[in-house]
Amino acid sequence: MYDIIIKNGKITDGTGSPSFLADIAIKAGVIVKVARGLEGAKETINAKGLTVTPGFIDSHSHSDKNILTYPEQREKIEQGITTSITGQCGGSIAPCPRDTKDKGIYETMGKFLDSVKDNPQGSNTAILVGHGSIRNAVMGTENREPTQEELERMKDHLRCAMEHGATGMSFGLIYNPGMFAKTDELCEMAKVLGEYNGVLAAHIRNEGDNLIKSVDEFITAVKCSGVRGVISHHKSAFHENWGKVHHTLAMIDKTNEEGYDLYCDVYPYTASHTTLAAYIVPKEYHADNGVCRNLRDPETYKIIKELDIEKRGNDLSWILVVSCANHPEVLGKRISEIADMWNMDQHDAAYKLLLDSENSCNCCFFSMSEDDVETVMKHPRAMICTDSGVARDNTCFHPRLKATFPRVLGEYVRNRKVTSLPEMIRKMTSMPASVYGLTKKGLIREGMDADICIFDADRIIDKATYADCNNRCEGLNYVILNGKVVVKDAVYLGEMAGKMILR
């Protein structure tokens, strides 16, 4: 007897091929039969009129930060994400910073993975080790090149991570301390990653004025090491740079024609989300965790402000605050509104947020073009990602937290017809499974893990907004994770059937 039979569903199997009608039998967490007329199960799900797909794979996630404190990952599983690729943007949960007193399981990625590999979770997790985290563990946040001895210790950290099951490594080249690494350092680390056939993902050095140069730098790291590469949340920021993605996507194509293996991922929004300091404080003032220290010096404050006004002008209305320590009253407001509320210049208001929160202020940045989002999404090597972790009870955040995958299916497939449904499901399932080496994920096929989404393709849609990211999607009927029904009608049922996936 089977554990579950899904009957009469329209199966979109993850390959990009046309959908077909069939039943699916599941036993012991595995798809054991795909055929018509299956009978004999403890539980039967009638999927007539519904679409049945592999579980969605979030190509770029930050949910590793909550593996121990919030393993349920409700925000992931309630939008159909059954596996997340975490540890992105150069900042993984381990190794911990150099000056951390009680290192414990966070001292190395190897120790961390050994400690959590058997912990149940609400969604599957595969983890990258962050280059920025490795650099911080070895040499702190200093703005300099590593010594040869420090570089060797960084390589040892990477080897340790890979040998204990990390999937690859991530760069975060706009963040402290990855922003201080030169290309030679990136190549040296990538070569070590190549010893393990690991995947290299990168938040590249610049996504605006120097986008093309930054993509070229990442391609250099891919070519010098031969690793598979992923350009994270690919975009072109600020109006004067819109359209550059046509050039960068052509660069991806050319690199692949030369025999390398390069991809990108994308989220379905025109606003990004990151720290306020990353956008309005030049990188040379981030060293040694010095953002607030530099802003407290009157002369340096003046220089920082002049540099930012020269670069972006006086209008910061395109920045929406979504979290800020010590200032709950500003959540959901644009910096222009906050400045009016405080009767201040907009830049002064922004720097006050940084200072009062001790550089703990995150924002949404409305800087992208809808045409660019669609252009990247259409590319045959583009996967879908949230670029989000989990937020538990926060109501103000980026809506991608809960809405990314339903939004792609409802808005970009059904309404805008950016791609066909089978092609988009491929981008959400079998493509990231292949890229990240998840050999049992991403396909409706006998012998594959039973990670499955069942939804109404005519109804599925996002409901989360920038004002309240906790609104659940509509049209997602069931999510099955490792053979267990864990979501009904977009509501998590509480069973933690997810696992840590080791390389």
Short mmCIF file of C-alpha atoms in Angstrom, two decimals:
data_model
loop_
_atom_site.label_atom_id
_atom_site.label_comp_id
_atom_site.label_asym_id
_atom_site.label_seq_id
_atom_site.Cartn_x
_atom_site.Cartn_y
_atom_site.Cartn_z
CA MET A 1 0.00 0.00 0.00
CA TYR A 2 1.21 3.48 -0.87
CA ASP A 3 1.39 6.27 1.71
CA ILE A 4 -0.16 8.90 -0.59
CA ILE A 5 -1.67 8.89 -4.06
CA ILE A 6 -2.20 12.19 -5.87
CA LYS A 7 -4.96 11.49 -8.39
CA ASN A 8 -6.06 13.17 -11.60
CA GLY A 9 -3.55 16.03 -11.47
CA LYS A 10 -2.12 17.93 -14.41
CA ILE A 11 1.55 17.12 -13.96
CA THR A 12 4.17 19.68 -14.92
CA ASP A 13 7.19 17.54 -14.22
CA GLY A 14 10.02 20.11 -14.05
CA THR A 15 11.71 19.25 -17.35
CA GLY A 16 10.01 22.05 -19.29
CA SER A 17 7.99 19.50 -21.28
CA PRO A 18 4.23 19.90 -21.78
CA SER A 19 1.97 18.97 -18.88
CA PHE A 20 0.16 15.62 -18.80
CA LEU A 21 -2.54 13.88 -16.76
CA ALA A 22 -1.44 11.13 -14.36
CA ASP A 23 -1.50 9.93 -10.77
CA ILE A 24 1.52 9.94 -8.44
CA ALA A 25 2.16 7.30 -5.77
CA ILE A 26 4.40 8.09 -2.79
CA LYS A 27 5.92 5.65 -0.31
CA ALA A 28 8.57 6.25 2.39
CA GLY A 29 9.21 9.79 1.16
CA VAL A 30 9.86 8.81 -2.47
CA ILE A 31 7.86 8.99 -5.70
CA VAL A 32 7.44 5.31 -6.59
CA LYS A 33 4.93 5.41 -9.46
CA VAL A 34 3.69 7.92 -12.04
CA ALA A 35 0.82 6.44 -14.06
CA ARG A 36 -2.93 6.55 -14.64
CA GLY A 37 -5.40 4.65 -12.49
CA LEU A 38 -3.32 4.14 -9.35
CA GLU A 39 -5.15 2.84 -6.28
CA GLY A 40 -4.43 1.67 -2.75
CA ALA A 41 -3.07 4.37 -0.41
CA LYS A 42 -3.45 5.46 3.18
CA GLU A 43 -4.25 8.96 1.93
CA THR A 44 -5.61 10.09 -1.43
CA ILE A 45 -5.44 13.67 -2.67
CA ASN A 46 -7.83 14.55 -5.48
CA ALA A 47 -5.93 16.98 -7.70
CA LYS A 48 -8.50 17.18 -10.50
CA GLY A 49 -8.26 20.60 -12.14
CA LEU A 50 -5.01 21.35 -10.29
CA THR A 51 -1.38 21.54 -11.38
CA VAL A 52 1.14 19.19 -9.74
CA THR A 53 4.81 20.14 -9.82
CA PRO A 54 8.05 19.37 -8.01
CA GLY A 55 8.56 21.40 -4.85
CA PHE A 56 10.04 24.82 -5.55
CA ILE A 57 13.76 25.42 -4.97
CA ASP A 58 14.80 28.87 -3.78
CA SER A 59 18.08 29.48 -5.60
CA HIS A 60 19.16 32.30 -3.28
CA SER A 61 18.11 32.38 0.37
CA HIS A 62 19.32 33.63 3.75
CA SER A 63 17.35 31.26 5.98
CA ASP A 64 20.52 29.61 7.35
CA LYS A 65 20.66 32.43 9.92
CA ASN A 66 17.62 30.89 11.67
CA ILE A 67 18.28 27.17 11.36
CA LEU A 68 18.56 26.85 15.16
CA THR A 69 16.25 29.65 16.33
CA TYR A 70 13.39 29.22 13.85
CA PRO A 71 13.69 25.86 12.08
CA GLU A 72 10.03 25.87 10.97
CA GLN A 73 10.79 28.22 8.05
CA ARG A 74 7.09 28.94 7.68
CA GLU A 75 7.71 31.75 5.19
CA LYS A 76 9.40 29.30 2.84
CA ILE A 77 7.11 26.32 2.96
CA GLU A 78 3.90 28.40 2.80
CA GLN A 79 4.85 29.59 -0.69
CA GLY A 80 5.82 26.11 -1.89
CA ILE A 81 9.58 26.27 -1.29
CA THR A 82 10.69 22.78 -0.28
CA THR A 83 14.44 23.46 -0.57
CA SER A 84 16.47 26.64 -0.05
CA ILE A 85 20.06 27.35 -1.11
CA THR A 86 21.32 29.39 1.84
CA GLY A 87 24.50 31.14 3.00
CA GLN A 88 24.37 33.65 0.16
CA CYS A 89 25.89 37.11 -0.39
CA GLY A 90 29.15 36.17 1.32
CA GLY A 91 27.53 35.97 4.77
CA SER A 92 26.85 32.49 6.12
CA ILE A 93 25.98 31.57 9.69
CA ALA A 94 29.50 30.12 10.12
CA PRO A 95 32.38 30.62 10.54
CA CYS A 96 31.87 33.31 13.15
CA PRO A 97 33.80 36.62 13.25
CA ARG A 98 37.37 36.67 14.51
CA ASP A 99 36.57 38.61 17.70
CA THR A 100 33.68 36.38 18.83
CA LYS A 101 34.47 35.18 22.35
CA ASP A 102 32.29 32.05 22.57
CA LYS A 103 32.74 30.40 19.18
CA GLY A 104 31.16 27.00 19.96
CA ILE A 105 29.62 25.24 16.97
CA TYR A 106 30.01 28.40 14.87
CA GLU A 107 33.81 28.37 14.87
CA THR A 108 33.90 26.65 11.47
CA MET A 109 31.26 25.72 8.94
CA GLY A 110 32.34 22.10 9.47
CA LYS A 111 31.47 22.24 13.17
CA PHE A 112 28.16 23.90 12.43
CA LEU A 113 27.12 21.36 9.79
CA ASP A 114 28.11 18.43 11.98
CA SER A 115 25.94 19.86 14.77
CA VAL A 116 22.79 20.55 12.75
CA LYS A 117 22.85 17.93 10.00
CA ASP A 118 20.23 15.76 11.71
CA ASN A 119 18.00 18.57 12.99
CA PRO A 120 14.47 18.51 11.49
CA GLN A 121 13.35 21.67 9.68
CA GLY A 122 10.23 23.02 8.06
CA SER A 123 11.92 23.06 4.64
CA ASN A 124 15.05 21.43 3.21
CA THR A 125 18.28 23.43 3.35
CA ALA A 126 21.54 23.29 1.40
CA ILE A 127 24.20 25.73 2.53
CA LEU A 128 27.02 27.73 0.96
CA VAL A 129 29.87 29.05 3.06
CA GLY A 130 30.29 32.82 2.79
CA HIS A 131 33.62 34.22 1.64
CA GLY A 132 32.92 37.32 3.73
CA SER A 133 32.34 35.17 6.81
CA ILE A 134 35.59 33.31 6.17
CA ARG A 135 37.49 36.59 5.72
CA ASN A 136 35.98 38.00 8.91
CA ALA A 137 36.93 34.86 10.84
CA VAL A 138 40.56 35.17 9.73
CA MET A 139 41.27 38.91 9.49
CA GLY A 140 38.24 40.77 10.76
CA THR A 141 36.82 43.67 8.77
CA GLU A 142 40.08 45.34 7.85
CA ASN A 143 40.43 47.13 4.51
CA ARG A 144 43.55 45.41 3.22
CA GLU A 145 44.77 42.36 1.35
CA PRO A 146 45.37 39.18 3.36
CA THR A 147 48.87 38.06 4.09
CA GLN A 148 49.88 34.75 2.52
CA GLU A 149 49.39 33.05 5.89
CA GLU A 150 45.92 34.57 6.25
CA LEU A 151 45.00 33.54 2.73
CA GLU A 152 46.03 29.95 3.49
CA ARG A 153 43.87 29.99 6.62
CA MET A 154 40.95 31.25 4.55
CA LYS A 155 41.47 28.40 2.12
CA ASP A 156 41.55 25.95 5.04
CA HIS A 157 38.18 27.29 6.23
CA LEU A 158 36.75 26.71 2.76
CA ARG A 159 38.16 23.18 2.56
CA CYS A 160 36.72 22.39 5.99
CA ALA A 161 33.28 23.61 4.88
CA MET A 162 33.33 21.61 1.68
CA GLU A 163 34.58 18.44 3.33
CA HIS A 164 31.72 18.59 5.85
CA GLY A 165 29.02 19.01 3.22
CA ALA A 166 28.73 22.64 2.11
CA THR A 167 27.39 22.99 -1.42
CA GLY A 168 29.74 25.78 -2.42
CA MET A 169 30.80 29.32 -1.57
CA SER A 170 29.23 32.75 -1.96
CA PHE A 171 30.76 36.18 -2.54
CA GLY A 172 29.19 39.35 -1.11
CA LEU A 173 31.23 42.07 -2.76
CA ILE A 174 29.17 45.07 -1.64
CA TYR A 175 29.30 44.00 2.00
CA ASN A 176 31.91 44.35 4.72
CA PRO A 177 34.43 42.65 4.59
CA GLY A 178 34.02 41.02 1.15
CA MET A 179 34.04 44.48 -0.43
CA PHE A 180 37.74 44.80 0.46
CA ALA A 181 38.80 41.64 -1.40
CA LYS A 182 40.60 42.15 -4.70
CA THR A 183 40.03 39.97 -7.76
CA ASP A 184 43.20 37.94 -7.15
CA GLU A 185 41.89 36.88 -3.73
CA LEU A 186 38.56 35.88 -5.24
CA CYS A 187 40.31 33.75 -7.86
CA GLU A 188 42.50 32.03 -5.26
CA MET A 189 39.45 31.08 -3.21
CA ALA A 190 37.54 29.98 -6.31
CA LYS A 191 40.38 27.66 -7.29
CA VAL A 192 40.09 25.86 -3.94
CA LEU A 193 36.34 25.57 -4.49
CA GLY A 194 37.12 23.99 -7.86
CA GLU A 195 38.94 21.16 -6.08
CA TYR A 196 35.55 20.05 -4.75
CA ASN A 197 33.40 20.84 -7.80
CA GLY A 198 31.54 23.33 -5.63
CA VAL A 199 29.19 26.06 -6.86
CA LEU A 200 30.19 29.74 -6.67
CA ALA A 201 27.41 32.32 -6.23
CA ALA A 202 28.07 36.04 -6.13
CA HIS A 203 26.43 39.24 -5.08
CA ILE A 204 28.73 41.06 -7.48
CA ARG A 205 30.63 44.23 -6.62
CA ASN A 206 28.23 46.67 -8.25
CA GLU A 207 24.74 46.33 -9.75
CA GLY A 208 24.48 49.86 -11.12
CA ASP A 209 27.02 52.15 -12.76
CA ASN A 210 29.71 49.46 -12.80
CA LEU A 211 27.45 46.48 -13.49
CA ILE A 212 29.23 45.30 -16.64
CA LYS A 213 32.67 45.60 -15.05
CA SER A 214 31.43 43.68 -12.00
CA VAL A 215 29.97 40.85 -14.08
CA ASP A 216 33.28 40.67 -15.92
CA GLU A 217 35.13 40.33 -12.60
CA PHE A 218 32.94 37.41 -11.58
CA ILE A 219 33.41 35.74 -14.95
CA THR A 220 37.17 36.08 -14.36
CA ALA A 221 36.80 34.09 -11.12
CA VAL A 222 34.74 31.45 -12.92
CA LYS A 223 37.24 31.13 -15.76
CA CYS A 224 40.34 30.98 -13.56
CA SER A 225 38.85 28.17 -11.47
CA GLY A 226 36.48 26.34 -13.81
CA VAL A 227 33.71 26.33 -11.19
CA ARG A 228 30.01 26.59 -11.95
CA GLY A 229 28.93 30.17 -11.27
CA VAL A 230 25.67 31.91 -10.37
CA ILE A 231 25.21 35.70 -10.53
CA SER A 232 22.90 36.42 -7.62
CA HIS A 233 19.58 38.30 -7.97
CA HIS A 234 20.68 39.73 -11.32
CA LYS A 235 19.53 43.29 -11.95
CA SER A 236 20.50 46.72 -13.22
CA ALA A 237 19.93 49.37 -10.59
CA PHE A 238 19.02 53.04 -11.15
CA HIS A 239 17.37 54.56 -14.19
CA GLU A 240 20.57 55.52 -15.98
CA ASN A 241 21.61 51.85 -16.00
CA TRP A 242 18.33 50.26 -17.06
CA GLY A 243 18.76 48.01 -20.08
CA LYS A 244 22.32 46.96 -19.25
CA VAL A 245 21.04 43.47 -18.45
CA HIS A 246 20.84 42.82 -22.21
CA HIS A 247 24.61 43.24 -22.32
CA THR A 248 25.29 41.19 -19.18
CA LEU A 249 23.03 38.33 -20.28
CA ALA A 250 24.96 38.27 -23.56
CA MET A 251 28.13 38.01 -21.45
CA ILE A 252 26.64 34.95 -19.73
CA ASP A 253 25.84 33.41 -23.11
CA LYS A 254 29.34 34.05 -24.44
CA THR A 255 30.93 32.55 -21.33
CA ASN A 256 28.85 29.41 -21.72
CA GLU A 257 29.68 29.18 -25.42
CA GLU A 258 33.35 29.12 -24.37
CA GLY A 259 32.69 25.97 -22.34
CA TYR A 260 32.08 27.38 -18.85
CA ASP A 261 28.92 26.95 -16.80
CA LEU A 262 27.30 30.23 -15.74
CA TYR A 263 23.79 31.03 -14.49
CA CYS A 264 21.89 33.78 -12.70
CA ASP A 265 18.80 34.09 -10.55
CA VAL A 266 16.15 36.80 -10.22
CA TYR A 267 13.24 37.83 -8.00
CA PRO A 268 9.96 39.31 -9.33
CA TYR A 269 10.19 42.80 -7.84
CA THR A 270 11.61 46.19 -8.80
CA ALA A 271 12.79 46.88 -5.24
CA SER A 272 15.80 45.26 -3.61
CA HIS A 273 16.31 44.85 0.12
CA THR A 274 19.49 45.20 2.14
CA THR A 275 21.17 47.38 4.77
CA LEU A 276 20.78 51.14 4.55
CA ALA A 277 24.53 51.61 4.99
CA ALA A 278 25.28 49.50 1.91
CA TYR A 279 23.65 52.14 -0.29
CA ILE A 280 24.45 55.47 1.35
CA VAL A 281 27.88 55.03 2.99
CA PRO A 282 30.89 54.57 0.66
CA LYS A 283 32.76 51.32 1.20
CA GLU A 284 35.95 52.87 2.55
CA TYR A 285 33.99 54.00 5.63
CA HIS A 286 32.80 50.46 6.48
CA ALA A 287 36.23 49.06 7.49
CA ASP A 288 36.67 47.80 11.07
CA ASN A 289 32.88 48.06 11.53
CA GLY A 290 33.35 51.81 11.34
CA VAL A 291 30.09 53.10 9.79
CA CYS A 292 28.78 54.67 13.00
CA ARG A 293 32.22 55.69 14.23
CA ASN A 294 32.83 57.59 11.01
CA LEU A 295 29.41 59.22 11.06
CA ARG A 296 30.04 60.47 14.60
CA ASP A 297 33.06 62.44 13.41
CA PRO A 298 31.75 65.80 12.08
CA GLU A 299 34.33 66.16 9.32
CA THR A 300 33.93 62.58 8.10
CA TYR A 301 30.13 62.91 8.30
CA LYS A 302 30.36 65.90 5.97
CA ILE A 303 32.53 63.99 3.48
CA ILE A 304 30.20 60.95 3.48
CA LYS A 305 27.17 63.16 2.90
CA GLU A 306 28.83 65.08 0.06
CA LEU A 307 29.91 61.86 -1.65
CA ASP A 308 26.42 60.38 -1.48
CA ILE A 309 24.70 63.53 -2.71
CA GLU A 310 27.17 63.71 -5.59
CA LYS A 311 26.34 60.12 -6.49
CA ARG A 312 22.57 59.92 -5.96
CA GLY A 313 21.30 63.48 -5.40
CA ASN A 314 19.21 64.84 -2.55
CA ASP A 315 16.08 62.72 -3.04
CA LEU A 316 15.94 59.53 -0.93
CA SER A 317 12.22 58.93 -1.42
CA TRP A 318 13.08 55.68 -3.25
CA ILE A 319 14.20 54.13 0.06
CA LEU A 320 11.57 52.48 2.30
CA VAL A 321 12.56 51.55 5.87
CA VAL A 322 11.44 48.06 6.92
CA SER A 323 13.45 47.44 10.09
CA CYS A 324 15.35 49.81 12.36
CA ALA A 325 16.42 49.26 15.95
CA ASN A 326 15.13 51.93 18.36
CA HIS A 327 12.80 53.52 15.79
CA PRO A 328 9.65 51.39 15.35
CA GLU A 329 7.70 54.50 14.31
CA VAL A 330 9.55 54.71 10.97
CA LEU A 331 8.70 51.23 9.68
CA GLY A 332 6.92 51.29 6.34
CA LYS A 333 7.87 54.92 5.68
CA ARG A 334 10.05 56.41 2.96
CA ILE A 335 13.09 58.36 4.11
CA SER A 336 11.54 61.50 2.61
CA GLU A 337 8.51 60.99 4.91
CA ILE A 338 10.77 60.38 7.92
CA ALA A 339 12.71 63.56 7.14
CA ASP A 340 9.45 65.54 7.03
CA MET A 341 8.33 63.93 10.29
CA TRP A 342 11.60 64.91 11.98
CA ASN A 343 11.89 68.27 10.17
CA MET A 344 15.32 67.31 8.82
CA ASP A 345 17.28 67.06 5.60
CA GLN A 346 16.74 63.61 4.01
CA HIS A 347 20.39 62.53 4.26
CA ASP A 348 20.61 63.70 7.85
CA ALA A 349 17.50 61.65 8.63
CA ALA A 350 19.07 58.59 7.00
CA TYR A 351 22.30 58.98 8.97
CA LYS A 352 20.30 59.46 12.18
CA LEU A 353 18.65 56.10 11.50
CA LEU A 354 22.07 54.49 11.15
CA LEU A 355 23.48 56.13 14.26
CA ASP A 356 20.48 55.56 16.52
CA SER A 357 20.22 51.91 15.46
CA GLU A 358 23.98 51.27 15.63
CA ASN A 359 23.90 50.44 11.90
CA SER A 360 20.96 48.07 12.28
CA CYS A 361 18.63 49.48 9.66
CA ASN A 362 17.30 47.60 6.62
CA CYS A 363 15.38 49.06 3.72
CA CYS A 364 13.70 48.34 0.40
CA PHE A 365 15.29 50.25 -2.49
CA PHE A 366 13.05 51.03 -5.46
CA SER A 367 15.66 51.26 -8.19
CA MET A 368 14.90 48.67 -10.88
CA SER A 369 13.00 48.46 -14.15
CA GLU A 370 10.10 46.09 -14.76
CA ASP A 371 11.35 45.49 -18.30
CA ASP A 372 14.73 44.38 -16.91
CA VAL A 373 13.08 42.01 -14.44
CA GLU A 374 11.16 40.34 -17.26
CA THR A 375 14.24 40.26 -19.53
CA VAL A 376 16.31 38.43 -16.92
CA MET A 377 13.44 36.12 -16.00
CA LYS A 378 13.07 34.99 -19.63
CA HIS A 379 16.72 34.01 -19.99
CA PRO A 380 17.16 30.23 -20.30
CA ARG A 381 19.81 30.21 -17.55
CA ALA A 382 17.83 32.29 -15.04
CA MET A 383 16.42 30.68 -11.90
CA ILE A 384 13.92 32.10 -9.39
CA CYS A 385 14.92 33.23 -5.91
CA THR A 386 13.55 35.09 -2.91
CA ASP A 387 16.86 36.63 -1.67
CA SER A 388 15.11 36.38 1.70
CA GLY A 389 15.48 34.62 4.99
CA VAL A 390 12.67 34.24 7.49
CA ALA A 391 11.24 36.97 9.69
CA ARG A 392 8.89 35.24 12.14
CA ASP A 393 6.50 37.91 13.47
CA ASN A 394 7.74 40.96 11.58
CA THR A 395 4.95 42.57 9.55
CA CYS A 396 7.08 45.09 7.68
CA PHE A 397 9.62 43.57 5.32
CA HIS A 398 10.08 42.94 1.62
CA PRO A 399 7.06 41.00 0.28
CA ARG A 400 9.41 38.51 -1.40
CA LEU A 401 9.63 37.01 2.10
CA LYS A 402 6.33 35.19 1.54
CA ALA A 403 5.22 35.90 -1.99
CA THR A 404 8.00 35.35 -4.54
CA PHE A 405 7.02 32.04 -6.09
CA PRO A 406 3.23 32.59 -6.16
CA ARG A 407 3.88 36.04 -7.66
CA VAL A 408 5.98 34.58 -10.46
CA LEU A 409 3.28 32.01 -11.29
CA GLY A 410 0.33 34.38 -11.03
CA GLU A 411 1.70 37.69 -12.29
CA TYR A 412 4.54 36.77 -14.64
CA VAL A 413 3.28 33.47 -16.08
CA ARG A 414 -0.50 33.75 -16.06
CA ASN A 415 -1.00 37.52 -16.43
CA ARG A 416 2.09 38.74 -18.32
CA LYS A 417 2.93 35.47 -20.10
CA VAL A 418 6.67 36.05 -19.69
CA THR A 419 7.25 32.32 -20.18
CA SER A 420 5.10 29.21 -20.42
CA LEU A 421 4.15 27.45 -17.19
CA PRO A 422 6.32 24.34 -17.93
CA GLU A 423 9.36 26.54 -18.64
CA MET A 424 8.87 28.57 -15.46
CA ILE A 425 8.47 25.43 -13.38
CA ARG A 426 11.80 24.23 -14.85
CA LYS A 427 13.40 27.47 -13.63
CA MET A 428 11.95 26.84 -10.17
CA THR A 429 12.77 23.14 -9.86
CA SER A 430 14.99 21.00 -12.07
CA MET A 431 17.35 23.82 -13.10
CA PRO A 432 18.37 24.83 -9.56
CA ALA A 433 18.45 21.16 -8.56
CA SER A 434 20.93 20.50 -11.36
CA VAL A 435 22.99 23.63 -10.70
CA TYR A 436 23.38 22.90 -6.99
CA GLY A 437 23.78 19.15 -7.29
CA LEU A 438 20.48 18.14 -5.68
CA THR A 439 20.25 14.82 -7.47
CA LYS A 440 16.99 13.66 -5.84
CA LYS A 441 15.13 16.96 -6.20
CA GLY A 442 13.43 18.97 -8.91
CA LEU A 443 11.53 16.38 -10.98
CA ILE A 444 8.28 14.41 -10.85
CA ARG A 445 9.85 11.09 -11.66
CA GLU A 446 9.96 7.65 -10.10
CA GLY A 447 12.79 7.39 -7.58
CA MET A 448 12.89 11.14 -6.82
CA ASP A 449 12.17 12.61 -3.40
CA ALA A 450 8.50 13.34 -2.87
CA ASP A 451 8.76 17.14 -2.64
CA ILE A 452 5.62 18.30 -4.45
CA CYS A 453 3.43 21.39 -4.89
CA ILE A 454 -0.23 21.21 -5.87
CA PHE A 455 -1.88 24.47 -6.91
CA ASP A 456 -4.59 26.05 -9.02
CA ALA A 457 -2.75 27.61 -11.96
CA ASP A 458 -5.77 29.85 -12.63
CA ARG A 459 -5.84 31.25 -9.09
CA ILE A 460 -2.39 31.19 -7.54
CA ILE A 461 -1.24 34.72 -6.72
CA ASP A 462 0.76 36.67 -4.16
CA LYS A 463 -0.96 38.76 -1.49
CA ALA A 464 1.97 40.09 0.54
CA THR A 465 2.69 43.81 0.23
CA TYR A 466 5.41 46.21 1.37
CA ALA A 467 3.04 47.35 4.11
CA ASP A 468 2.31 43.83 5.36
CA CYS A 469 4.46 40.99 4.13
CA ASN A 470 2.57 38.38 6.19
CA ASN A 471 -0.42 38.05 3.87
CA ARG A 472 -0.43 34.46 2.58
CA CYS A 473 -0.76 33.62 -1.09
CA GLU A 474 -3.92 32.24 -2.65
CA GLY A 475 -4.33 29.15 -4.80
CA LEU A 476 -1.66 26.93 -3.21
CA ASN A 477 -3.59 23.80 -2.19
CA TYR A 478 -0.94 21.42 -0.87
CA VAL A 479 2.79 21.17 -0.27
CA ILE A 480 4.32 17.75 0.28
CA LEU A 481 7.82 17.58 1.77
CA ASN A 482 9.77 14.31 1.82
CA GLY A 483 6.48 12.44 1.50
CA LYS A 484 4.57 14.33 4.23
CA VAL A 485 1.72 16.77 3.68
CA VAL A 486 3.02 19.89 5.44
CA VAL A 487 0.87 22.70 3.95
CA LYS A 488 -2.85 22.89 3.15
CA ASP A 489 -4.37 26.00 1.57
CA ALA A 490 -1.09 27.89 2.08
CA VAL A 491 -1.10 27.22 5.85
CA TYR A 492 1.82 25.35 7.42
CA LEU A 493 0.60 22.35 9.45
CA GLY A 494 3.55 22.29 11.84
CA GLU A 495 5.36 19.10 10.85
CA MET A 496 9.09 19.58 10.33
CA ALA A 497 9.80 17.11 7.54
CA GLY A 498 12.75 19.01 6.08
CA LYS A 499 16.42 18.05 6.22
CA MET A 500 19.88 19.53 5.84
CA ILE A 501 21.16 18.46 2.42
CA LEU A 502 24.89 17.86 2.49
CA ARG A 503 27.04 17.85 -0.62
#
